[in-house]
Tab-separated table of C-alpha atoms in Angstrom:
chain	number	residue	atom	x	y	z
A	772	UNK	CA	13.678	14.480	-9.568
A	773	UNK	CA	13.884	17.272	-6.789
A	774	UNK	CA	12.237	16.237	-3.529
A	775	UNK	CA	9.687	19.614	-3.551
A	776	UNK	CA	8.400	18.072	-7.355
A	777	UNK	CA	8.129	14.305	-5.916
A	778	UNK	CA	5.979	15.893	-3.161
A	779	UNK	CA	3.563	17.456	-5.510
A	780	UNK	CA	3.355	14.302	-7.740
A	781	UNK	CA	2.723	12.576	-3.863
A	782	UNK	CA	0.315	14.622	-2.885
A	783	UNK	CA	-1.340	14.653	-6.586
A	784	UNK	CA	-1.264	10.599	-6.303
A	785	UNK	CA	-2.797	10.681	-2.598
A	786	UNK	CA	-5.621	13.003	-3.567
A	787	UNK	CA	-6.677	10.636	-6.505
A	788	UNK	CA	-6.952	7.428	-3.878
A	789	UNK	CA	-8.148	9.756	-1.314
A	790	UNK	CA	-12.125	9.135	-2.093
A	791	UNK	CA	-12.216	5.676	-1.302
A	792	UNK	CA	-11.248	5.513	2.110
A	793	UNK	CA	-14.684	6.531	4.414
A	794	UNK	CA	-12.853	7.817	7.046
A	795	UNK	CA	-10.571	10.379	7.471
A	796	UNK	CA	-7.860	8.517	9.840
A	797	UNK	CA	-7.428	5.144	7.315
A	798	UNK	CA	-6.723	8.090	4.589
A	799	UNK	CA	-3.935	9.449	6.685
A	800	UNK	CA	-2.561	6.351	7.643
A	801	UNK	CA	-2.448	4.797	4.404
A	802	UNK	CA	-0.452	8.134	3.339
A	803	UNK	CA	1.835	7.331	5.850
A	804	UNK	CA	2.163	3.784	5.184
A	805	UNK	CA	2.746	4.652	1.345
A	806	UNK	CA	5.625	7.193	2.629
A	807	UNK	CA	6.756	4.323	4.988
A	808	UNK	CA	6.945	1.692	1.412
A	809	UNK	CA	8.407	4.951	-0.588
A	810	UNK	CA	11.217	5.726	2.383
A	811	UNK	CA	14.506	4.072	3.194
A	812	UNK	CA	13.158	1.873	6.143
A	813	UNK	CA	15.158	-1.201	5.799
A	814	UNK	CA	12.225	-3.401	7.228
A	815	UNK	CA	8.531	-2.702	5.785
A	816	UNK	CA	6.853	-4.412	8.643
A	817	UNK	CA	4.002	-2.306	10.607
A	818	UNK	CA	6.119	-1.344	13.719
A	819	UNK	CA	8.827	0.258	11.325
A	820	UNK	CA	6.046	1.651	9.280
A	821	UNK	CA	4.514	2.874	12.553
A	822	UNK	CA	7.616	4.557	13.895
A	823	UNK	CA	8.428	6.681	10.090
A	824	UNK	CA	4.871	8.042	10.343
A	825	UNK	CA	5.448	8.817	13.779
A	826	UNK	CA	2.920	7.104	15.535
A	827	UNK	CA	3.628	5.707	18.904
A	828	UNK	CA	2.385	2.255	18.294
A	829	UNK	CA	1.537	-0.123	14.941
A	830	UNK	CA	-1.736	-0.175	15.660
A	831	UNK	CA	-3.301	2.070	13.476
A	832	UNK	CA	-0.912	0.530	10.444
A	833	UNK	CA	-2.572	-2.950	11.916
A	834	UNK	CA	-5.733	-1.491	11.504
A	835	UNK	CA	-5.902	0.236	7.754
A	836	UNK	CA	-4.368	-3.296	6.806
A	837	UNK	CA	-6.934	-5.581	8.631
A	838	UNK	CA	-10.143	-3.985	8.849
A	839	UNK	CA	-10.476	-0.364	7.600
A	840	UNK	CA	-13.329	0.341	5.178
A	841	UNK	CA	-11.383	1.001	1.666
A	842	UNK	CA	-11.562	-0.385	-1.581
A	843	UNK	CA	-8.155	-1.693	-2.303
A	844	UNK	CA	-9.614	-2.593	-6.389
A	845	UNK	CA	-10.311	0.942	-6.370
A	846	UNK	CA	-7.262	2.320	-5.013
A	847	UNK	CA	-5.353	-0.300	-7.375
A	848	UNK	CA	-7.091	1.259	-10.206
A	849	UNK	CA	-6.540	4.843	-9.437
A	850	UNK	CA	-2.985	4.194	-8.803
A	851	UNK	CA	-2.542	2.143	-12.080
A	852	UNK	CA	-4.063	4.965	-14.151
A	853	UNK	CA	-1.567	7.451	-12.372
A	854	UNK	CA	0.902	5.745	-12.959
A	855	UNK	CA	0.290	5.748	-16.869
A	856	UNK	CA	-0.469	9.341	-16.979
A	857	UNK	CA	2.934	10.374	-15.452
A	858	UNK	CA	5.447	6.928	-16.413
A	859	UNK	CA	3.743	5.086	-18.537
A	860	UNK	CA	3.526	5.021	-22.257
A	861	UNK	CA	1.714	2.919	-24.945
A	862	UNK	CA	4.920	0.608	-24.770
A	863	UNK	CA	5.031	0.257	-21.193
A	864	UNK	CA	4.045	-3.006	-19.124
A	865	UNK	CA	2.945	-4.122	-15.959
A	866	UNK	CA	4.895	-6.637	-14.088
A	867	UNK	CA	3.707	-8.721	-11.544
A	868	UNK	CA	5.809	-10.777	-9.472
A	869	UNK	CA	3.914	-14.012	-8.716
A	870	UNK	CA	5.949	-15.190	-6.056
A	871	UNK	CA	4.063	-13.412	-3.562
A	872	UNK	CA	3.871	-14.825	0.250
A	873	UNK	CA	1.147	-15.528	2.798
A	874	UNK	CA	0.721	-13.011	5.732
A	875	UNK	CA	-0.318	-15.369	8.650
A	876	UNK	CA	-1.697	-14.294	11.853
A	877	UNK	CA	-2.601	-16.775	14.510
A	878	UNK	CA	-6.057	-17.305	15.475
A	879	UNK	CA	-7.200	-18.948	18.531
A	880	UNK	CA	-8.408	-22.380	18.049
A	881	UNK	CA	-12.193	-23.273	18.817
A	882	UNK	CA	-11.524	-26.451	20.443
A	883	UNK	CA	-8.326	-25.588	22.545
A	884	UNK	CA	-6.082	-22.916	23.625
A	885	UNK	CA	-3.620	-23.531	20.799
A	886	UNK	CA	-3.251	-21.302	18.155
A	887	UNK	CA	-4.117	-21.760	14.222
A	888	UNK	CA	-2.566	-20.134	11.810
A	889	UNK	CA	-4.270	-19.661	8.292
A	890	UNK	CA	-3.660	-17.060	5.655
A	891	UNK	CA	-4.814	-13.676	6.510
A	892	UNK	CA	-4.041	-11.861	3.135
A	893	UNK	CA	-1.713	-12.577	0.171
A	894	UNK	CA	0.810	-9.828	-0.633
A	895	UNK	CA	2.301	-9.610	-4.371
A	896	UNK	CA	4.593	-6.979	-6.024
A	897	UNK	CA	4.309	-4.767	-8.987
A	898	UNK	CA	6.395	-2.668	-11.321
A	899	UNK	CA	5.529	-0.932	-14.604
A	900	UNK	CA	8.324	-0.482	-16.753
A	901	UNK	CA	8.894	0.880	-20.408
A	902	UNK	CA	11.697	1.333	-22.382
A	903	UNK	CA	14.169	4.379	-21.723
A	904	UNK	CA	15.145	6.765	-23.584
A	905	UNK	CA	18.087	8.746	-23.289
């Protein structure tokens, strides 16, 4: 697929989602974290994420990921029905990779200066796939 037709589909894609992020700046930072996932970055974390949407710091990555008003069932949804519009046929199937990890962060203990860590969100991966035909 040329690059000026994957931008389109993009842009098409981002529009869709667009609606359920309240705020302009989480909807432009998620676009540029979904570029960041999409891109050759060898390491997905947010300071590589950060640097390929050419922000200065993480922090706004940081930010759409802990505490940014979106709906993320929403935004799952939208995405899922895009993506059997345009790949998808009545054949094709969702896979889920259940092996998904913890993201930890470390929280300051109530009783002492050490730090906790408990699970701050769950990440798991997706793929739809169908059979090709050549």
């Amino acid at each position: 697929m040329d690059a000026a037709r994957w931008r389109t589909m993009f842009d098409h894609a981002m529009a869709r989602i667009a609606r359920w992020f309240r705020r302009v700046e989480p909807r432009d930072t998620a676009r540029g974290y979904l570029l960041g996932l999409l891109s050759g970055v060898e390491r997905k974390n947010c300071w590589q994420m950060a640097e390929q949407a050419a922000h200065a710091r993480p922090r706004p990555m940081q930010r759409l990921l802990r505490s940014a008003h979106w709906d993320a069932d929403e935004v799952r949804d939208d995405v899922r029905f895009y993506v059997v519009e345009h790949l998808g046929t009545n054949e094709g199937v969702l896979i889920v990779d259940e092996t998904g990890f913890l993201l930890l962060r470390s929280i300051p203990s109530v009783d002492s200066q050490e730090s906790n860590n408990r699970p701050d969100r769950v990440a798991w991966f997706g793929l739809w796939a169908r059979r090709w035909e050549s």
